[in-house]
Amino acid sequence: MSKTKSHVATTINGNNVEFLCEPRQTLLDVLRDELHLTGSKEGCSSGDCGACSVMLDGRLVCACLVLAVETSGHSVETIEGMADGEELHPLQRKFLEHSALQCGICTPGFLVAAKALLDRDPDPTETQVRYWLAGNLCRCTGYDKIVRAVLDAAAEMRAN
Ligand code: FES
Ligand code: FES
């Protein structure tokens, strides 16, 4: 294995961040193990569960499928950047109000993915929400509470 590390300068949740990483390390590895941003979860490491969802230059991606070196010069948003200081994002509040989580492993990924949907479509139908979130797996909730929380958050955000 190569011992050579790459220097990466990127933006994470609006902050300039620099780190060293091996060429084979994923963005998820670096977020969790080097930068201690452990909100993004590791479920499958193969792009199947959505637990590691983050935004890369405004596009929803699985952090386990992105090499950390690929983020050089780019912008990453993680679940840690969703709340505004102490104030939760409406999606985060609605997940709590609707009890849309149990073990919580899937929750950061759902929140990041749902925000990506509402950023591009503030008034999705239930079917659109279900299709959009099809890449995020939850083995606890049965999905209905998650979908209701997203629709409720969308309605609140449209009203404000
Ligand atoms: S850990 Fe990345 S999609 Fe499952
Ligand atoms: S709350 Fe446990 S996997 Fe979704």
JSON list of C-alpha atoms and ligand atoms in Angstrom, two decimals:
[
{"chain": "A", "resi": 1, "resn": "MET", "atom": "CA", "xyz": [0.00, 0.00, 0.00]},
{"chain": "A", "resi": 2, "resn": "SER", "atom": "CA", "xyz": [1.24, 3.50, -0.86]},
{"chain": "A", "resi": 3, "resn": "LYS", "atom": "CA", "xyz": [2.37, 5.56, 2.09]},
{"chain": "A", "resi": 4, "resn": "THR", "atom": "CA", "xyz": [2.12, 8.77, 0.07]},
{"chain": "A", "resi": 5, "resn": "LYS", "atom": "CA", "xyz": [-0.58, 11.07, 1.31]},
{"chain": "A", "resi": 6, "resn": "SER", "atom": "CA", "xyz": [-2.30, 13.71, -0.76]},
{"chain": "A", "resi": 7, "resn": "HIS", "atom": "CA", "xyz": [-2.97, 17.22, 0.45]},
{"chain": "A", "resi": 8, "resn": "VAL", "atom": "CA", "xyz": [-6.56, 18.25, -0.10]},
{"chain": "A", "resi": 9, "resn": "ALA", "atom": "CA", "xyz": [-8.03, 21.74, 0.32]},
{"chain": "A", "resi": 10, "resn": "THR", "atom": "CA", "xyz": [-11.80, 21.80, 0.25]},
{"chain": "A", "resi": 11, "resn": "THR", "atom": "CA", "xyz": [-14.81, 23.55, 1.73]},
{"chain": "A", "resi": 12, "resn": "ILE", "atom": "CA", "xyz": [-16.94, 21.71, 4.28]},
{"chain": "A", "resi": 13, "resn": "ASN", "atom": "CA", "xyz": [-20.13, 23.32, 5.53]},
{"chain": "A", "resi": 14, "resn": "GLY", "atom": "CA", "xyz": [-18.80, 26.68, 4.42]},
{"chain": "A", "resi": 15, "resn": "ASN", "atom": "CA", "xyz": [-15.44, 26.36, 6.17]},
{"chain": "A", "resi": 16, "resn": "ASN", "atom": "CA", "xyz": [-12.10, 26.05, 4.40]},
{"chain": "A", "resi": 17, "resn": "VAL", "atom": "CA", "xyz": [-10.69, 22.67, 5.42]},
{"chain": "A", "resi": 18, "resn": "GLU", "atom": "CA", "xyz": [-7.36, 21.06, 4.60]},
{"chain": "A", "resi": 19, "resn": "PHE", "atom": "CA", "xyz": [-6.39, 17.47, 5.27]},
{"chain": "A", "resi": 20, "resn": "LEU", "atom": "CA", "xyz": [-3.98, 14.74, 4.26]},
{"chain": "A", "resi": 21, "resn": "CYS", "atom": "CA", "xyz": [-5.38, 11.47, 2.99]},
{"chain": "A", "resi": 22, "resn": "GLU", "atom": "CA", "xyz": [-4.35, 8.33, 1.21]},
{"chain": "A", "resi": 23, "resn": "PRO", "atom": "CA", "xyz": [-5.44, 8.07, -2.42]},
{"chain": "A", "resi": 24, "resn": "ARG", "atom": "CA", "xyz": [-7.72, 5.15, -1.55]},
{"chain": "A", "resi": 25, "resn": "GLN", "atom": "CA", "xyz": [-9.54, 6.82, 1.33]},
{"chain": "A", "resi": 26, "resn": "THR", "atom": "CA", "xyz": [-13.17, 7.70, 0.71]},
{"chain": "A", "resi": 27, "resn": "LEU", "atom": "CA", "xyz": [-14.76, 11.00, 1.60]},
{"chain": "A", "resi": 28, "resn": "LEU", "atom": "CA", "xyz": [-16.76, 9.10, 4.23]},
{"chain": "A", "resi": 29, "resn": "ASP", "atom": "CA", "xyz": [-13.55, 7.73, 5.81]},
{"chain": "A", "resi": 30, "resn": "VAL", "atom": "CA", "xyz": [-12.02, 11.18, 5.99]},
{"chain": "A", "resi": 31, "resn": "LEU", "atom": "CA", "xyz": [-15.16, 12.89, 7.29]},
{"chain": "A", "resi": 32, "resn": "ARG", "atom": "CA", "xyz": [-15.56, 10.36, 10.08]},
{"chain": "A", "resi": 33, "resn": "ASP", "atom": "CA", "xyz": [-12.02, 9.25, 10.92]},
{"chain": "A", "resi": 34, "resn": "GLU", "atom": "CA", "xyz": [-9.86, 12.30, 10.18]},
{"chain": "A", "resi": 35, "resn": "LEU", "atom": "CA", "xyz": [-12.22, 15.27, 10.57]},
{"chain": "A", "resi": 36, "resn": "HIS", "atom": "CA", "xyz": [-14.41, 13.73, 13.30]},
{"chain": "A", "resi": 37, "resn": "LEU", "atom": "CA", "xyz": [-17.60, 14.67, 11.49]},
{"chain": "A", "resi": 38, "resn": "THR", "atom": "CA", "xyz": [-19.38, 11.47, 12.47]},
{"chain": "A", "resi": 39, "resn": "GLY", "atom": "CA", "xyz": [-22.90, 12.54, 11.51]},
{"chain": "A", "resi": 40, "resn": "SER", "atom": "CA", "xyz": [-22.56, 10.82, 8.13]},
{"chain": "A", "resi": 41, "resn": "LYS", "atom": "CA", "xyz": [-23.03, 7.13, 8.82]},
{"chain": "A", "resi": 42, "resn": "GLU", "atom": "CA", "xyz": [-21.49, 4.05, 7.29]},
{"chain": "A", "resi": 43, "resn": "GLY", "atom": "CA", "xyz": [-24.10, 1.44, 6.48]},
{"chain": "A", "resi": 44, "resn": "CYS", "atom": "CA", "xyz": [-22.97, -0.55, 3.45]},
{"chain": "A", "resi": 45, "resn": "SER", "atom": "CA", "xyz": [-19.87, 1.16, 1.97]},
{"chain": "A", "resi": 46, "resn": "SER", "atom": "CA", "xyz": [-21.18, 0.27, -1.48]},
{"chain": "A", "resi": 47, "resn": "GLY", "atom": "CA", "xyz": [-23.65, 3.01, -2.40]},
{"chain": "A", "resi": 48, "resn": "ASP", "atom": "CA", "xyz": [-26.74, 1.01, -1.50]},
{"chain": "A", "resi": 49, "resn": "CYS", "atom": "CA", "xyz": [-28.08, 2.43, 1.77]},
{"chain": "A", "resi": 50, "resn": "GLY", "atom": "CA", "xyz": [-27.78, 6.23, 1.62]},
{"chain": "A", "resi": 51, "resn": "ALA", "atom": "CA", "xyz": [-26.64, 6.52, 5.25]},
{"chain": "A", "resi": 52, "resn": "CYS", "atom": "CA", "xyz": [-23.55, 8.45, 4.11]},
{"chain": "A", "resi": 53, "resn": "SER", "atom": "CA", "xyz": [-25.44, 10.98, 1.95]},
{"chain": "A", "resi": 54, "resn": "VAL", "atom": "CA", "xyz": [-23.74, 14.38, 1.59]},
{"chain": "A", "resi": 55, "resn": "MET", "atom": "CA", "xyz": [-23.87, 17.21, -0.92]},
{"chain": "A", "resi": 56, "resn": "LEU", "atom": "CA", "xyz": [-20.92, 17.73, -3.25]},
{"chain": "A", "resi": 57, "resn": "ASP", "atom": "CA", "xyz": [-21.13, 21.01, -5.16]},
{"chain": "A", "resi": 58, "resn": "GLY", "atom": "CA", "xyz": [-24.88, 20.94, -4.63]},
{"chain": "A", "resi": 59, "resn": "ARG", "atom": "CA", "xyz": [-25.33, 17.36, -5.84]},
{"chain": "A", "resi": 60, "resn": "LEU", "atom": "CA", "xyz": [-26.52, 14.56, -3.60]},
{"chain": "A", "resi": 61, "resn": "VAL", "atom": "CA", "xyz": [-23.85, 11.84, -3.43]},
{"chain": "A", "resi": 62, "resn": "CYS", "atom": "CA", "xyz": [-22.90, 8.83, -1.35]},
{"chain": "A", "resi": 63, "resn": "ALA", "atom": "CA", "xyz": [-19.73, 9.80, 0.54]},
{"chain": "A", "resi": 64, "resn": "CYS", "atom": "CA", "xyz": [-18.66, 6.15, 0.51]},
{"chain": "A", "resi": 65, "resn": "LEU", "atom": "CA", "xyz": [-18.43, 6.28, -3.30]},
{"chain": "A", "resi": 66, "resn": "VAL", "atom": "CA", "xyz": [-16.40, 9.51, -3.51]},
{"chain": "A", "resi": 67, "resn": "LEU", "atom": "CA", "xyz": [-12.65, 9.50, -3.03]},
{"chain": "A", "resi": 68, "resn": "ALA", "atom": "CA", "xyz": [-11.55, 12.16, -0.59]},
{"chain": "A", "resi": 69, "resn": "VAL", "atom": "CA", "xyz": [-8.98, 13.47, -3.09]},
{"chain": "A", "resi": 70, "resn": "GLU", "atom": "CA", "xyz": [-11.82, 14.14, -5.53]},
{"chain": "A", "resi": 71, "resn": "THR", "atom": "CA", "xyz": [-13.16, 16.85, -3.23]},
{"chain": "A", "resi": 72, "resn": "SER", "atom": "CA", "xyz": [-10.08, 19.03, -3.70]},
{"chain": "A", "resi": 73, "resn": "GLY", "atom": "CA", "xyz": [-11.30, 22.51, -4.64]},
{"chain": "A", "resi": 74, "resn": "HIS", "atom": "CA", "xyz": [-14.93, 21.51, -4.22]},
{"chain": "A", "resi": 75, "resn": "SER", "atom": "CA", "xyz": [-17.65, 22.15, -1.69]},
{"chain": "A", "resi": 76, "resn": "VAL", "atom": "CA", "xyz": [-19.08, 19.52, 0.66]},
{"chain": "A", "resi": 77, "resn": "GLU", "atom": "CA", "xyz": [-22.13, 19.87, 2.89]},
{"chain": "A", "resi": 78, "resn": "THR", "atom": "CA", "xyz": [-22.81, 17.34, 5.60]},
{"chain": "A", "resi": 79, "resn": "ILE", "atom": "CA", "xyz": [-25.53, 16.86, 8.18]},
{"chain": "A", "resi": 80, "resn": "GLU", "atom": "CA", "xyz": [-23.42, 18.90, 10.62]},
{"chain": "A", "resi": 81, "resn": "GLY", "atom": "CA", "xyz": [-24.12, 21.98, 8.50]},
{"chain": "A", "resi": 82, "resn": "MET", "atom": "CA", "xyz": [-27.90, 21.60, 8.40]},
{"chain": "A", "resi": 83, "resn": "ALA", "atom": "CA", "xyz": [-28.92, 23.31, 11.64]},
{"chain": "A", "resi": 84, "resn": "ASP", "atom": "CA", "xyz": [-28.46, 27.07, 11.94]},
{"chain": "A", "resi": 85, "resn": "GLY", "atom": "CA", "xyz": [-26.50, 27.23, 15.17]},
{"chain": "A", "resi": 86, "resn": "GLU", "atom": "CA", "xyz": [-28.88, 26.01, 17.88]},
{"chain": "A", "resi": 87, "resn": "GLU", "atom": "CA", "xyz": [-31.86, 26.25, 15.56]},
{"chain": "A", "resi": 88, "resn": "LEU", "atom": "CA", "xyz": [-32.78, 22.99, 13.88]},
{"chain": "A", "resi": 89, "resn": "HIS", "atom": "CA", "xyz": [-33.71, 22.90, 10.21]},
{"chain": "A", "resi": 90, "resn": "PRO", "atom": "CA", "xyz": [-37.48, 22.39, 9.76]},
{"chain": "A", "resi": 91, "resn": "LEU", "atom": "CA", "xyz": [-36.79, 18.88, 8.46]},
{"chain": "A", "resi": 92, "resn": "GLN", "atom": "CA", "xyz": [-34.90, 18.03, 11.65]},
{"chain": "A", "resi": 93, "resn": "ARG", "atom": "CA", "xyz": [-37.75, 19.39, 13.80]},
{"chain": "A", "resi": 94, "resn": "LYS", "atom": "CA", "xyz": [-40.38, 17.51, 11.84]},
{"chain": "A", "resi": 95, "resn": "PHE", "atom": "CA", "xyz": [-38.44, 14.25, 12.07]},
{"chain": "A", "resi": 96, "resn": "LEU", "atom": "CA", "xyz": [-38.53, 14.67, 15.85]},
{"chain": "A", "resi": 97, "resn": "GLU", "atom": "CA", "xyz": [-42.21, 15.70, 15.92]},
{"chain": "A", "resi": 98, "resn": "HIS", "atom": "CA", "xyz": [-43.25, 12.74, 13.76]},
{"chain": "A", "resi": 99, "resn": "SER", "atom": "CA", "xyz": [-40.94, 10.28, 15.56]},
{"chain": "A", "resi": 100, "resn": "ALA", "atom": "CA", "xyz": [-39.47, 9.51, 12.13]},
{"chain": "A", "resi": 101, "resn": "LEU", "atom": "CA", "xyz": [-36.48, 7.69, 13.58]},
{"chain": "A", "resi": 102, "resn": "GLN", "atom": "CA", "xyz": [-35.72, 4.81, 15.85]},
{"chain": "A", "resi": 103, "resn": "CYS", "atom": "CA", "xyz": [-32.08, 3.70, 15.92]},
{"chain": "A", "resi": 104, "resn": "GLY", "atom": "CA", "xyz": [-31.15, 6.86, 13.97]},
{"chain": "A", "resi": 105, "resn": "ILE", "atom": "CA", "xyz": [-28.45, 5.34, 11.77]},
{"chain": "A", "resi": 106, "resn": "CYS", "atom": "CA", "xyz": [-30.31, 6.23, 8.59]},
{"chain": "A", "resi": 107, "resn": "THR", "atom": "CA", "xyz": [-31.51, 9.63, 9.81]},
{"chain": "A", "resi": 108, "resn": "PRO", "atom": "CA", "xyz": [-28.64, 11.95, 8.75]},
{"chain": "A", "resi": 109, "resn": "GLY", "atom": "CA", "xyz": [-28.74, 10.48, 5.25]},
{"chain": "A", "resi": 110, "resn": "PHE", "atom": "CA", "xyz": [-32.51, 10.89, 5.00]},
{"chain": "A", "resi": 111, "resn": "LEU", "atom": "CA", "xyz": [-32.27, 14.49, 6.21]},
{"chain": "A", "resi": 112, "resn": "VAL", "atom": "CA", "xyz": [-29.54, 15.43, 3.72]},
{"chain": "A", "resi": 113, "resn": "ALA", "atom": "CA", "xyz": [-31.41, 13.71, 0.89]},
{"chain": "A", "resi": 114, "resn": "ALA", "atom": "CA", "xyz": [-34.75, 15.25, 1.84]},
{"chain": "A", "resi": 115, "resn": "LYS", "atom": "CA", "xyz": [-33.21, 18.73, 2.00]},
{"chain": "A", "resi": 116, "resn": "ALA", "atom": "CA", "xyz": [-31.76, 18.18, -1.48]},
{"chain": "A", "resi": 117, "resn": "LEU", "atom": "CA", "xyz": [-35.27, 17.36, -2.71]},
{"chain": "A", "resi": 118, "resn": "LEU", "atom": "CA", "xyz": [-36.92, 20.38, -1.07]},
{"chain": "A", "resi": 119, "resn": "ASP", "atom": "CA", "xyz": [-34.17, 22.69, -2.35]},
{"chain": "A", "resi": 120, "resn": "ARG", "atom": "CA", "xyz": [-35.10, 21.76, -5.91]},
{"chain": "A", "resi": 121, "resn": "ASP", "atom": "CA", "xyz": [-38.83, 21.12, -5.42]},
{"chain": "A", "resi": 122, "resn": "PRO", "atom": "CA", "xyz": [-40.49, 22.81, -2.45]},
{"chain": "A", "resi": 123, "resn": "ASP", "atom": "CA", "xyz": [-43.85, 21.14, -3.12]},
{"chain": "A", "resi": 124, "resn": "PRO", "atom": "CA", "xyz": [-43.28, 17.46, -3.94]},
{"chain": "A", "resi": 125, "resn": "THR", "atom": "CA", "xyz": [-46.08, 14.91, -3.94]},
{"chain": "A", "resi": 126, "resn": "GLU", "atom": "CA", "xyz": [-45.95, 11.94, -1.60]},
{"chain": "A", "resi": 127, "resn": "THR", "atom": "CA", "xyz": [-45.01, 9.74, -4.56]},
{"chain": "A", "resi": 128, "resn": "GLN", "atom": "CA", "xyz": [-42.16, 12.07, -5.49]},
{"chain": "A", "resi": 129, "resn": "VAL", "atom": "CA", "xyz": [-40.87, 12.00, -1.92]},
{"chain": "A", "resi": 130, "resn": "ARG", "atom": "CA", "xyz": [-40.95, 8.20, -1.89]},
{"chain": "A", "resi": 131, "resn": "TYR", "atom": "CA", "xyz": [-39.14, 7.96, -5.23]},
{"chain": "A", "resi": 132, "resn": "TRP", "atom": "CA", "xyz": [-36.53, 10.55, -4.23]},
{"chain": "A", "resi": 133, "resn": "LEU", "atom": "CA", "xyz": [-35.80, 8.78, -0.96]},
{"chain": "A", "resi": 134, "resn": "ALA", "atom": "CA", "xyz": [-35.71, 5.31, -2.54]},
{"chain": "A", "resi": 135, "resn": "GLY", "atom": "CA", "xyz": [-31.92, 5.32, -2.27]},
{"chain": "A", "resi": 136, "resn": "ASN", "atom": "CA", "xyz": [-32.09, 5.70, 1.51]},
{"chain": "A", "resi": 137, "resn": "LEU", "atom": "CA", "xyz": [-32.80, 2.53, 3.45]},
{"chain": "A", "resi": 138, "resn": "CYS", "atom": "CA", "xyz": [-34.33, 2.31, 6.91]},
{"chain": "A", "resi": 139, "resn": "ARG", "atom": "CA", "xyz": [-34.77, -0.98, 8.68]},
{"chain": "A", "resi": 140, "resn": "CYS", "atom": "CA", "xyz": [-36.71, 0.46, 11.63]},
{"chain": "A", "resi": 141, "resn": "THR", "atom": "CA", "xyz": [-39.45, 2.92, 10.79]},
{"chain": "A", "resi": 142, "resn": "GLY", "atom": "CA", "xyz": [-41.39, 1.47, 7.86]},
{"chain": "A", "resi": 143, "resn": "TYR", "atom": "CA", "xyz": [-40.80, 4.80, 6.02]},
{"chain": "A", "resi": 144, "resn": "ASP", "atom": "CA", "xyz": [-44.31, 6.27, 6.50]},
{"chain": "A", "resi": 145, "resn": "LYS", "atom": "CA", "xyz": [-43.31, 8.56, 9.36]},
{"chain": "A", "resi": 146, "resn": "ILE", "atom": "CA", "xyz": [-40.29, 9.75, 7.41]},
{"chain": "A", "resi": 147, "resn": "VAL", "atom": "CA", "xyz": [-42.41, 10.59, 4.39]},
{"chain": "A", "resi": 148, "resn": "ARG", "atom": "CA", "xyz": [-44.98, 12.40, 6.56]},
{"chain": "A", "resi": 149, "resn": "ALA", "atom": "CA", "xyz": [-42.20, 14.38, 8.25]},
{"chain": "A", "resi": 150, "resn": "VAL", "atom": "CA", "xyz": [-40.78, 15.48, 4.89]},
{"chain": "A", "resi": 151, "resn": "LEU", "atom": "CA", "xyz": [-44.19, 16.54, 3.56]},
{"chain": "A", "resi": 152, "resn": "ASP", "atom": "CA", "xyz": [-44.96, 18.40, 6.78]},
{"chain": "A", "resi": 153, "resn": "ALA", "atom": "CA", "xyz": [-41.60, 20.20, 6.69]},
{"chain": "A", "resi": 154, "resn": "ALA", "atom": "CA", "xyz": [-42.19, 21.14, 3.06]},
{"chain": "A", "resi": 155, "resn": "ALA", "atom": "CA", "xyz": [-45.60, 22.60, 3.93]},
{"chain": "A", "resi": 156, "resn": "GLU", "atom": "CA", "xyz": [-44.15, 24.60, 6.81]},
{"chain": "A", "resi": 157, "resn": "MET", "atom": "CA", "xyz": [-41.26, 25.91, 4.69]},
{"chain": "A", "resi": 158, "resn": "ARG", "atom": "CA", "xyz": [-43.69, 26.97, 1.94]},
{"chain": "A", "resi": 159, "resn": "ALA", "atom": "CA", "xyz": [-45.82, 28.85, 4.47]},
{"chain": "A", "resi": 160, "resn": "ASN", "atom": "CA", "xyz": [-42.86, 30.85, 5.84]},
{"chain": "B", "resi": 1, "resn": "FES", "atom": "S1", "xyz": [-22.54, 3.66, 3.40]},
{"chain": "B", "resi": 1, "resn": "FES", "atom": "FE1", "xyz": [-22.62, 4.81, 1.60]},
{"chain": "B", "resi": 1, "resn": "FES", "atom": "S2", "xyz": [-24.45, 4.17, 0.61]},
{"chain": "B", "resi": 1, "resn": "FES", "atom": "FE2", "xyz": [-24.30, 2.88, 2.38]},
{"chain": "B", "resi": 2, "resn": "FES", "atom": "S1", "xyz": [-34.19, 4.46, 12.20]},
{"chain": "B", "resi": 2, "resn": "FES", "atom": "FE1", "xyz": [-32.99, 2.64, 12.28]},
{"chain": "B", "resi": 2, "resn": "FES", "atom": "S2", "xyz": [-32.39, 2.33, 10.20]},
{"chain": "B", "resi": 2, "resn": "FES", "atom": "FE2", "xyz": [-33.78, 3.98, 10.11]}
]
